[in-house]
Coordinates of C-alpha atoms in Angstrom, one line a residue:
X11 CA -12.4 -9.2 27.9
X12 CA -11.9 -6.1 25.7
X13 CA -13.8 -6.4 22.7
X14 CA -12.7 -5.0 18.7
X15 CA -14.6 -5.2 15.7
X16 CA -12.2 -4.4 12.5
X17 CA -13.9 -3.5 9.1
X18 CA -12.2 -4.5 6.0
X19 CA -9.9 -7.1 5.7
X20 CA -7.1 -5.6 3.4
X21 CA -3.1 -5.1 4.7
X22 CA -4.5 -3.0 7.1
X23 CA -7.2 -4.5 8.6
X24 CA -5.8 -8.1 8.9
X25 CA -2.7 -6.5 10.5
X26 CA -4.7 -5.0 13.3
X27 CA -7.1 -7.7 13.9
X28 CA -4.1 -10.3 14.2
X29 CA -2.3 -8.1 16.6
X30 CA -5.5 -7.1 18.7
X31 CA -6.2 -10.7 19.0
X32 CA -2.8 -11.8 19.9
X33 CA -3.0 -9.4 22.6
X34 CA -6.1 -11.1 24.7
X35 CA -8.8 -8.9 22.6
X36 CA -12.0 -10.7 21.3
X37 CA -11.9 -9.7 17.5
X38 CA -14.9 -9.9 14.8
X39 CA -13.4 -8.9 11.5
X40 CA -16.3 -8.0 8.8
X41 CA -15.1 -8.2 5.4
X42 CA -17.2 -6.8 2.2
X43 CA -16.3 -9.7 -0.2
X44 CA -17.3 -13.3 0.0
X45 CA -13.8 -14.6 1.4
X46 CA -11.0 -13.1 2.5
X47 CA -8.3 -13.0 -0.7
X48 CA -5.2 -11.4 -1.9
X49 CA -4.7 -10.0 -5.5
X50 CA -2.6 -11.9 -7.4
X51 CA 0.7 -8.9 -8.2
X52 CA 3.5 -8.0 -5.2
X53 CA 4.0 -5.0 -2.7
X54 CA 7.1 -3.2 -2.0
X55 CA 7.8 -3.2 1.5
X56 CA 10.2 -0.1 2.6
X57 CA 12.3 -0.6 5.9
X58 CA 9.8 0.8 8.1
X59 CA 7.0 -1.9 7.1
X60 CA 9.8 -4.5 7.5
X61 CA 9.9 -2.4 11.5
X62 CA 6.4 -2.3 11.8
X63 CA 5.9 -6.5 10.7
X64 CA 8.8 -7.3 13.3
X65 CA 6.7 -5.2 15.8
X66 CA 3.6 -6.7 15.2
X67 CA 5.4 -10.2 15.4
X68 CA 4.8 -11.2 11.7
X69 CA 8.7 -10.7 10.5
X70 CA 10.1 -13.6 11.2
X71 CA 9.3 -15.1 8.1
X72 CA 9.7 -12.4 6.2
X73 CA 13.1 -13.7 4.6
X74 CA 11.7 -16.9 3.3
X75 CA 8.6 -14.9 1.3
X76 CA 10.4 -11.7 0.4
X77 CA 13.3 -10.8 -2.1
X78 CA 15.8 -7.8 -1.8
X79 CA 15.2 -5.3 -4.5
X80 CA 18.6 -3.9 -5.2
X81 CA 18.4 -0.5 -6.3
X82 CA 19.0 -0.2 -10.1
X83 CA 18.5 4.1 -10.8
X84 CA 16.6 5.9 -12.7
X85 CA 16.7 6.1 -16.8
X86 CA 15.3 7.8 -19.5
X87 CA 12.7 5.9 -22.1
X88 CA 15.3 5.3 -24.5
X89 CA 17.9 3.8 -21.8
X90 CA 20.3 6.9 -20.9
X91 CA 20.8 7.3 -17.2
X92 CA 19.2 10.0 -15.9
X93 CA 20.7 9.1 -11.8
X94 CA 23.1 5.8 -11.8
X95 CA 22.6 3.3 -8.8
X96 CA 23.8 5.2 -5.6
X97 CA 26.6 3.4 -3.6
X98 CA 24.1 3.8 -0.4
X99 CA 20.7 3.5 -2.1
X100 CA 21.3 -0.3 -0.6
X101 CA 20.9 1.3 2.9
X102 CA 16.7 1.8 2.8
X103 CA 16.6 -0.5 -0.2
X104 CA 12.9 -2.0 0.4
X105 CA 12.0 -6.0 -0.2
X106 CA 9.4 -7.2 -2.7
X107 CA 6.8 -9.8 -1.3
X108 CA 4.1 -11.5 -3.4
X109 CA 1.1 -10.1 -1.9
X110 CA -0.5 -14.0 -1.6
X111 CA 2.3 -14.9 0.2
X112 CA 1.8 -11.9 2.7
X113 CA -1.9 -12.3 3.0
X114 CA -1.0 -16.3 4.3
X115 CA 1.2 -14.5 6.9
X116 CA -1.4 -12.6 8.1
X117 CA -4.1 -15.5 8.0
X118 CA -1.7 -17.8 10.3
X119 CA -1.1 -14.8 12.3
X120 CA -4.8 -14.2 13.3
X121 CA -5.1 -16.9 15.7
X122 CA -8.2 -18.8 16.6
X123 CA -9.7 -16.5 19.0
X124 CA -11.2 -14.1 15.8
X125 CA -14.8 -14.5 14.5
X126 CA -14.2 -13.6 10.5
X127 CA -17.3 -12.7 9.3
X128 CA -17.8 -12.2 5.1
X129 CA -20.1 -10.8 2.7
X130 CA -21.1 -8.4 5.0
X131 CA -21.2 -4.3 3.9
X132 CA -21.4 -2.3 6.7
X133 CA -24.4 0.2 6.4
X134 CA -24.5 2.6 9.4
X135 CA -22.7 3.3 12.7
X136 CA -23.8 4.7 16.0
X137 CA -21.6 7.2 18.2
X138 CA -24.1 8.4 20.8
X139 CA -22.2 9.8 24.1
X140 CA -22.3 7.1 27.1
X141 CA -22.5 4.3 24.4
X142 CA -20.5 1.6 23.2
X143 CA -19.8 2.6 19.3
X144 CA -21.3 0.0 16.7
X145 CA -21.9 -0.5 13.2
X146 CA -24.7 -2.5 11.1
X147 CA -25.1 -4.1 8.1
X148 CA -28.8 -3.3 8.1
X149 CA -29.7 -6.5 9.5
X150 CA -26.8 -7.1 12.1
X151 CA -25.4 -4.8 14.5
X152 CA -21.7 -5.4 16.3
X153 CA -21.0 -3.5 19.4
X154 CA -17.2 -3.4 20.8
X155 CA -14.3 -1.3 22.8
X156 CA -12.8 0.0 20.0
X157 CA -13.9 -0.2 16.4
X158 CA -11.5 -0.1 13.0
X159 CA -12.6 1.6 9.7
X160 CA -9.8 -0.3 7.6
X161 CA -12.2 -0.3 4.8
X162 CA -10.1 1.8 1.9
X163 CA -10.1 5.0 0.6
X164 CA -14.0 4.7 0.4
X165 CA -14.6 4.0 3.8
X166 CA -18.6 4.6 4.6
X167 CA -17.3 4.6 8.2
X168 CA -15.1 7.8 7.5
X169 CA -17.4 9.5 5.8
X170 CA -19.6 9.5 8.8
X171 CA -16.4 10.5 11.0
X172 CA -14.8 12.7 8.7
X173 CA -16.8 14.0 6.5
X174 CA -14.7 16.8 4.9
X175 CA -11.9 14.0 3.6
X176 CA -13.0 12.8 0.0
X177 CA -10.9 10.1 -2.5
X178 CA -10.9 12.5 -5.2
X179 CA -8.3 11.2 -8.1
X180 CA -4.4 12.1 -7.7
X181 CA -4.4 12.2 -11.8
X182 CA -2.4 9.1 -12.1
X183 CA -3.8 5.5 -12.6
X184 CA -1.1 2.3 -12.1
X185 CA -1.1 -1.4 -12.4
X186 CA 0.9 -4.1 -10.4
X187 CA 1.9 -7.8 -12.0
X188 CA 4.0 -10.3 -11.4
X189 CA 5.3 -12.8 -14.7
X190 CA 5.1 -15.8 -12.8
X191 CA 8.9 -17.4 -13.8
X192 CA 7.6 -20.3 -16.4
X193 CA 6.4 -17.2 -18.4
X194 CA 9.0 -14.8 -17.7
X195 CA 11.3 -13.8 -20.4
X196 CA 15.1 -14.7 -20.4
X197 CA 17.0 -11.8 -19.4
X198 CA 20.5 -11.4 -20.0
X199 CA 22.7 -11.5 -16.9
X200 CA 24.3 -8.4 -16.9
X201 CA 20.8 -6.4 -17.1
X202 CA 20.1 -4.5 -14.1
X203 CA 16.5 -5.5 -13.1
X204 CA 15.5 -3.5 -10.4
X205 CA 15.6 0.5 -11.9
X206 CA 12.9 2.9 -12.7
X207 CA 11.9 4.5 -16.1
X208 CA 10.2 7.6 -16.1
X209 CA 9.1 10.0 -19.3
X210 CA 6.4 12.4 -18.6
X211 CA 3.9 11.1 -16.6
X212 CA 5.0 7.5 -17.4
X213 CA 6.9 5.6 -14.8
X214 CA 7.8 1.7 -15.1
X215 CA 9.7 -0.5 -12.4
X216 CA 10.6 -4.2 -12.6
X217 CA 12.5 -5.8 -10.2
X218 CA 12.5 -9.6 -9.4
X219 CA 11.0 -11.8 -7.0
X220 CA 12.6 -14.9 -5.9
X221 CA 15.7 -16.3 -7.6
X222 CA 14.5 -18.4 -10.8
X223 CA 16.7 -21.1 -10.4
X224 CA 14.6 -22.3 -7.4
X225 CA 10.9 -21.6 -8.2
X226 CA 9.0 -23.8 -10.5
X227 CA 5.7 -23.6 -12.2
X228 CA 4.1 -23.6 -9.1
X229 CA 6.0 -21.0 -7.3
X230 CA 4.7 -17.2 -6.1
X231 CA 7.7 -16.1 -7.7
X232 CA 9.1 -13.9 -10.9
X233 CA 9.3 -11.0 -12.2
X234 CA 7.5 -7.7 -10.5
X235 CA 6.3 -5.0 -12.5
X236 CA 4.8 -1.5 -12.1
X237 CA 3.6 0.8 -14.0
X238 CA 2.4 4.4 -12.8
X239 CA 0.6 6.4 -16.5
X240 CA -1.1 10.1 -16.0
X241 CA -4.9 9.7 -16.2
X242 CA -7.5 8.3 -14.5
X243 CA -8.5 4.5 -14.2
X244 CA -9.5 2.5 -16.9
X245 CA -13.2 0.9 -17.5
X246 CA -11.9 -1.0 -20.1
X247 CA -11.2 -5.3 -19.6
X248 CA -8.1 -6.2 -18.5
X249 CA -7.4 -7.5 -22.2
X250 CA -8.0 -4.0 -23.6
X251 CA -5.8 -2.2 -20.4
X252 CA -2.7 -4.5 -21.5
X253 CA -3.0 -3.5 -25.1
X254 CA -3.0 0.0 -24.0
X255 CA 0.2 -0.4 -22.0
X256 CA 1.9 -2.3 -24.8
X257 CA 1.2 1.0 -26.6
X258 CA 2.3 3.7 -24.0
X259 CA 5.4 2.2 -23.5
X260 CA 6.5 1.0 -26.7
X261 CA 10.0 1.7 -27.5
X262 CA 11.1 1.9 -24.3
X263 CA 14.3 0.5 -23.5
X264 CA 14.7 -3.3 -22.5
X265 CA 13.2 -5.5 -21.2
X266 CA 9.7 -3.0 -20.6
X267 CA 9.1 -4.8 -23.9
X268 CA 9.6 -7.9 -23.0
X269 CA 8.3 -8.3 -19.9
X270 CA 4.7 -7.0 -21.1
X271 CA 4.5 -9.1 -23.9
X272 CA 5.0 -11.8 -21.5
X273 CA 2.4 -10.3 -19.0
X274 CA -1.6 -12.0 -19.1
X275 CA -4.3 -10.0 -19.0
X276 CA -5.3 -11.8 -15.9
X277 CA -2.1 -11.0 -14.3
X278 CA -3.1 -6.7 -13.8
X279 CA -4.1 -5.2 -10.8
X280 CA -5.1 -1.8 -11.3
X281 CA -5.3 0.9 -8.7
X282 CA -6.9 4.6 -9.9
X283 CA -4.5 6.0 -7.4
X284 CA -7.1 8.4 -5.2
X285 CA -6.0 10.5 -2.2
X286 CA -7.8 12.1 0.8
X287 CA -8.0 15.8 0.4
X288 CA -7.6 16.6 2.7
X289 CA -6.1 14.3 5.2
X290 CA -9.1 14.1 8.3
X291 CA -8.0 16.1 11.3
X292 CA -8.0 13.3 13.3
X293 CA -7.3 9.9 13.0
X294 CA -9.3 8.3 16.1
X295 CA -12.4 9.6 17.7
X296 CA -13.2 8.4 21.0
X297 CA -16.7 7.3 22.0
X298 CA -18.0 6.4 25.4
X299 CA -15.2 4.2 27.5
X300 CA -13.6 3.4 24.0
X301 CA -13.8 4.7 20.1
X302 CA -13.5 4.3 16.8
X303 CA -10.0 4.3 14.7
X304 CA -9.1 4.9 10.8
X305 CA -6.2 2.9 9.3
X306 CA -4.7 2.1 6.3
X307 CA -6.2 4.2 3.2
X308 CA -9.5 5.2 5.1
X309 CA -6.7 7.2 6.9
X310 CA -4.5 8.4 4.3
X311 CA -4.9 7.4 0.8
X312 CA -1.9 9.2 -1.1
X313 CA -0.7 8.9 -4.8
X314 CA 1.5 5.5 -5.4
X315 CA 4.5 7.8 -6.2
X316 CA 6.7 6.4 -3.1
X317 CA 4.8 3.1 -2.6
X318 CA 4.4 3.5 1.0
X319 CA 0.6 2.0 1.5
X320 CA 1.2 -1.2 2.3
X321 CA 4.0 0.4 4.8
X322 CA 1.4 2.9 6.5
X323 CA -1.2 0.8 6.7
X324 CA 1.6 -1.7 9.1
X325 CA 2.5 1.2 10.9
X326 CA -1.0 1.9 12.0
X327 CA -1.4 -1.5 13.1
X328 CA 1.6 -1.4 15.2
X329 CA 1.3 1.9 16.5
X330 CA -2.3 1.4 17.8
X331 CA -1.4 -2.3 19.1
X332 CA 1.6 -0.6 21.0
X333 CA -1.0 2.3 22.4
X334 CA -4.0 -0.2 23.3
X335 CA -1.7 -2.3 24.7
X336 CA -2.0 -1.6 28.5
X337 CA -5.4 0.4 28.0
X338 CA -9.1 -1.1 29.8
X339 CA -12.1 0.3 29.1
X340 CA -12.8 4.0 29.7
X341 CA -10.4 7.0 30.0
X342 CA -7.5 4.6 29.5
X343 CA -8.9 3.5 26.0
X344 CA -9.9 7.2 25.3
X345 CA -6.4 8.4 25.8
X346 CA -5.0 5.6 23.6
X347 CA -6.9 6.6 20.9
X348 CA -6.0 9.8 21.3
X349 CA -2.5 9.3 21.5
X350 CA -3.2 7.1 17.9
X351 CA -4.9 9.6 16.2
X352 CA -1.5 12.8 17.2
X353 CA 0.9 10.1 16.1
X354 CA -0.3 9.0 12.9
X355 CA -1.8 12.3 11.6
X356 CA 1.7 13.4 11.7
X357 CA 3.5 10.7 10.3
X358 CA 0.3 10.9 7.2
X359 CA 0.9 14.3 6.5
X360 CA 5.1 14.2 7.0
X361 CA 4.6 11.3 4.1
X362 CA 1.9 13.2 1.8
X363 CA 4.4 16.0 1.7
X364 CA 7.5 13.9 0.3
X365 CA 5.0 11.9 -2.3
X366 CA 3.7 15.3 -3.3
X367 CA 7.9 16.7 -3.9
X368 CA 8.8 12.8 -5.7
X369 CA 5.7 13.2 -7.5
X370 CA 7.0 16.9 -8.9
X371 CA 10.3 15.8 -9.7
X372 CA 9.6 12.2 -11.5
X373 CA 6.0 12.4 -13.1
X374 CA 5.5 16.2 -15.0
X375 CA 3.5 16.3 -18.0
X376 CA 4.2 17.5 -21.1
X377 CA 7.4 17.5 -23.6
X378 CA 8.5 21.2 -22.2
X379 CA 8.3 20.1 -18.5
X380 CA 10.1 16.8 -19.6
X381 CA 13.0 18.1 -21.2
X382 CA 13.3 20.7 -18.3
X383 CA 13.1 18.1 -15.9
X384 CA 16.1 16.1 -17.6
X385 CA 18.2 18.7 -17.9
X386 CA 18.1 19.7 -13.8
X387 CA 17.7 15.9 -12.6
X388 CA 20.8 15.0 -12.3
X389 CA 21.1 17.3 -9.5
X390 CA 17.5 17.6 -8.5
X391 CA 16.3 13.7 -8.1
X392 CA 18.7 12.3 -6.1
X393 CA 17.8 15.1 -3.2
X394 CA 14.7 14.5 -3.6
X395 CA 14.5 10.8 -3.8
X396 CA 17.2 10.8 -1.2
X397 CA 14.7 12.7 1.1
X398 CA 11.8 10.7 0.3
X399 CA 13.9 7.6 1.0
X400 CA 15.1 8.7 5.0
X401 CA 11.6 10.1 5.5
X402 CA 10.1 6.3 4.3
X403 CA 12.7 4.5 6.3
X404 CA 12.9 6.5 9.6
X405 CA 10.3 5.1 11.3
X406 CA 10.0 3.2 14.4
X407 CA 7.3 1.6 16.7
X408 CA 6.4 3.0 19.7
X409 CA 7.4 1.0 22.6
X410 CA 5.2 -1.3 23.9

């Protein structure tokens, strides 16, 4: 039986274990913390993750955990429209999960032919020619066909791999939430929701998850918010990182008031939004009759301008599921990886580019660049965001 061991149990790394074990592979997933969990905020989910969970065989519930976000345009702090809602924006519109309710998707989906192993850190790896690869924890060693670094933009297995690709900081820090909808503010009905608001390195986006009239106390759903603020991550608590949003985006236009005065500090997830830089030249490195593979952001962590992580890190999944499919052992396995590592360095570096243009146009610093930037946006933007939106949702599978 052809053996994996996946490290990391994020989107990324439960994707891939789930779909390698589904397909007659003995699976040991290693996981840092002391259980496998989900954060508590939500995930966008552009049309080619929805592609990529249907692939992978996860989409069929899809519908009953995630919400439609309809696409509200872009404003200015104080309200005025800077690009109104596009007739076809609908067209690669993405859907809003709660990232709990994703994370139980993936936990059904792993079977019951997985060992799940936690609190373990892997220490060390070993790529010698002729060998199967393996990695340690020091005290433990794991041998397999085909290893997964899936362990974030950190990844000690990377490092060893690819050791000219660093997480260096992309200059912008954000934080995910969702108002649970016993604590979410009354909104009037002809509000539109789901829109961004961007001013000079601040960008906010609310959208909701789940229709209030059916969730109760108990429910996963409510209101979604993001926030995206130049700077680096906080090291302040949670309490102190709320008061500091409160500030930055006071006087903003409703309901950013609102719905962070009805946010807890408990209810934050930040992220310090690091990249790669650079991307690693390749993506999978075979080793003896099989290899080892990145995925997720120990692949290509980008800036949170486009929201695509969750998306690339079910792409991978799919795409090396598809490629490992029909592969034993040996030069089979080697070309597999191969084939892996061409697709996906592409498809990273093709997404990079359009983060890097949507970061340009929507998060400049400074009042000069700003009022510059609102003056041409009505003509820039939607290109751009237009682009960035085909590039997100033109992705499919490779057949299996």
């Amino acid at each position: 039986m052809r053996s994996a061991v996946v490290v990391g149990a994020g989107v990324g790394g439960l994707a891939t274990a789930g779909a390698l074990a589904r397909t007659g592979w003995r699976v040991t997933l290693l996981e840092r913390a002391d259980r496998l969990r989900a954060d508590p905020a939500a995930l966008l989910l552009w049309p080619n993750a929805v592609a990529a969970l249907r692939s992978l065989g996860l989409g069929a519930g899809l519908t009953a955990i995630g919400t439609r976000v309809p696409m509200g345009g872009l404003r200015r702090a104080d309200g005025q429209w800077l690009a109104q809602p596009s007739p076809t924006a609908s067209l690669a519109a993405p859907v809003v999960v709660h990232a709990e309710d994703l994370h139980d998707t993936f936990i059904a989906g792993l079977g019951d032919q997985i060992e799940i192993r936690t609190g373990i850190t892997v220490r060390s790896m070993h790529a010698r020619p002729g060998d199967r690869p393996a990695v340690g924890d020091g005290r433990h060693t794991w041998e397999a066909d085909v290893i997964i670094a899936a362990d974030g933009a950190d990844s000690t297995l990377r490092a060893r791999l690819a050791p000219q690709s660093i997480a260096v900081s992309s200059g912008y820090a954000a934080w995910r939430a969702v108002i649970p909808w016993y604590r979410a503010p009354k909104l009037p009905d002809d509000l539109v929701l789901a829109g961004e608001t961007l001013s000079g390195g601040y960008r906010f986006l609310a959208a909701s998850l789940g229709d209030r009239g059916s969730s109760g106390a108990s429910s996963r759903g409510g209101i979604y918010w993001t926030a995206t603020v130049a700077g680096a991550a906080r090291p302040e608590s949670k309490a102190t990182q709320l008061t500091l949003l409160k500030r930055w985006f006071a006087g903003w236009h409703a309901p950013i008031g609102d719905l962070l005065a009805a946010t807890e500090p408990d209810d934050l997830v930040q992220q310090d939004g690091r990249q790669l830089r650079p991307l690693p030249n390749e993506l999978a490195f075979p080793v003896g009759t099989g290899g080892f593979a990145l995925v997720g952001d120990a692949a290509h962590a980008m800036p949170h301008h486009l929201a695509q992580g969750a998306g690339l890190a079910l792409e991978d999944a799919a795409t090396l599921r598809s490629l490992l499919l029909p592969a034993i052992p040996g030069p089979a396995c080697n070309a597999a990886l191969a084939a892996y590592s061409a697709a996906r360095r592409a498809r990273a570096a093709q997404v990079v580019r359009q983060t890097q243009r949507v970061g340009a146009v929507l998060a400049p610093r400074g009042n000069l660049v700003t009022r510059a930037r609102d003056r041409a946006f009505g003509a820039l933007a939607p290109r751009v965001l237009d682009r960035a939106a085909t590039v997100a949702a033109d992705w499919q599978p490779p057949a299996a």
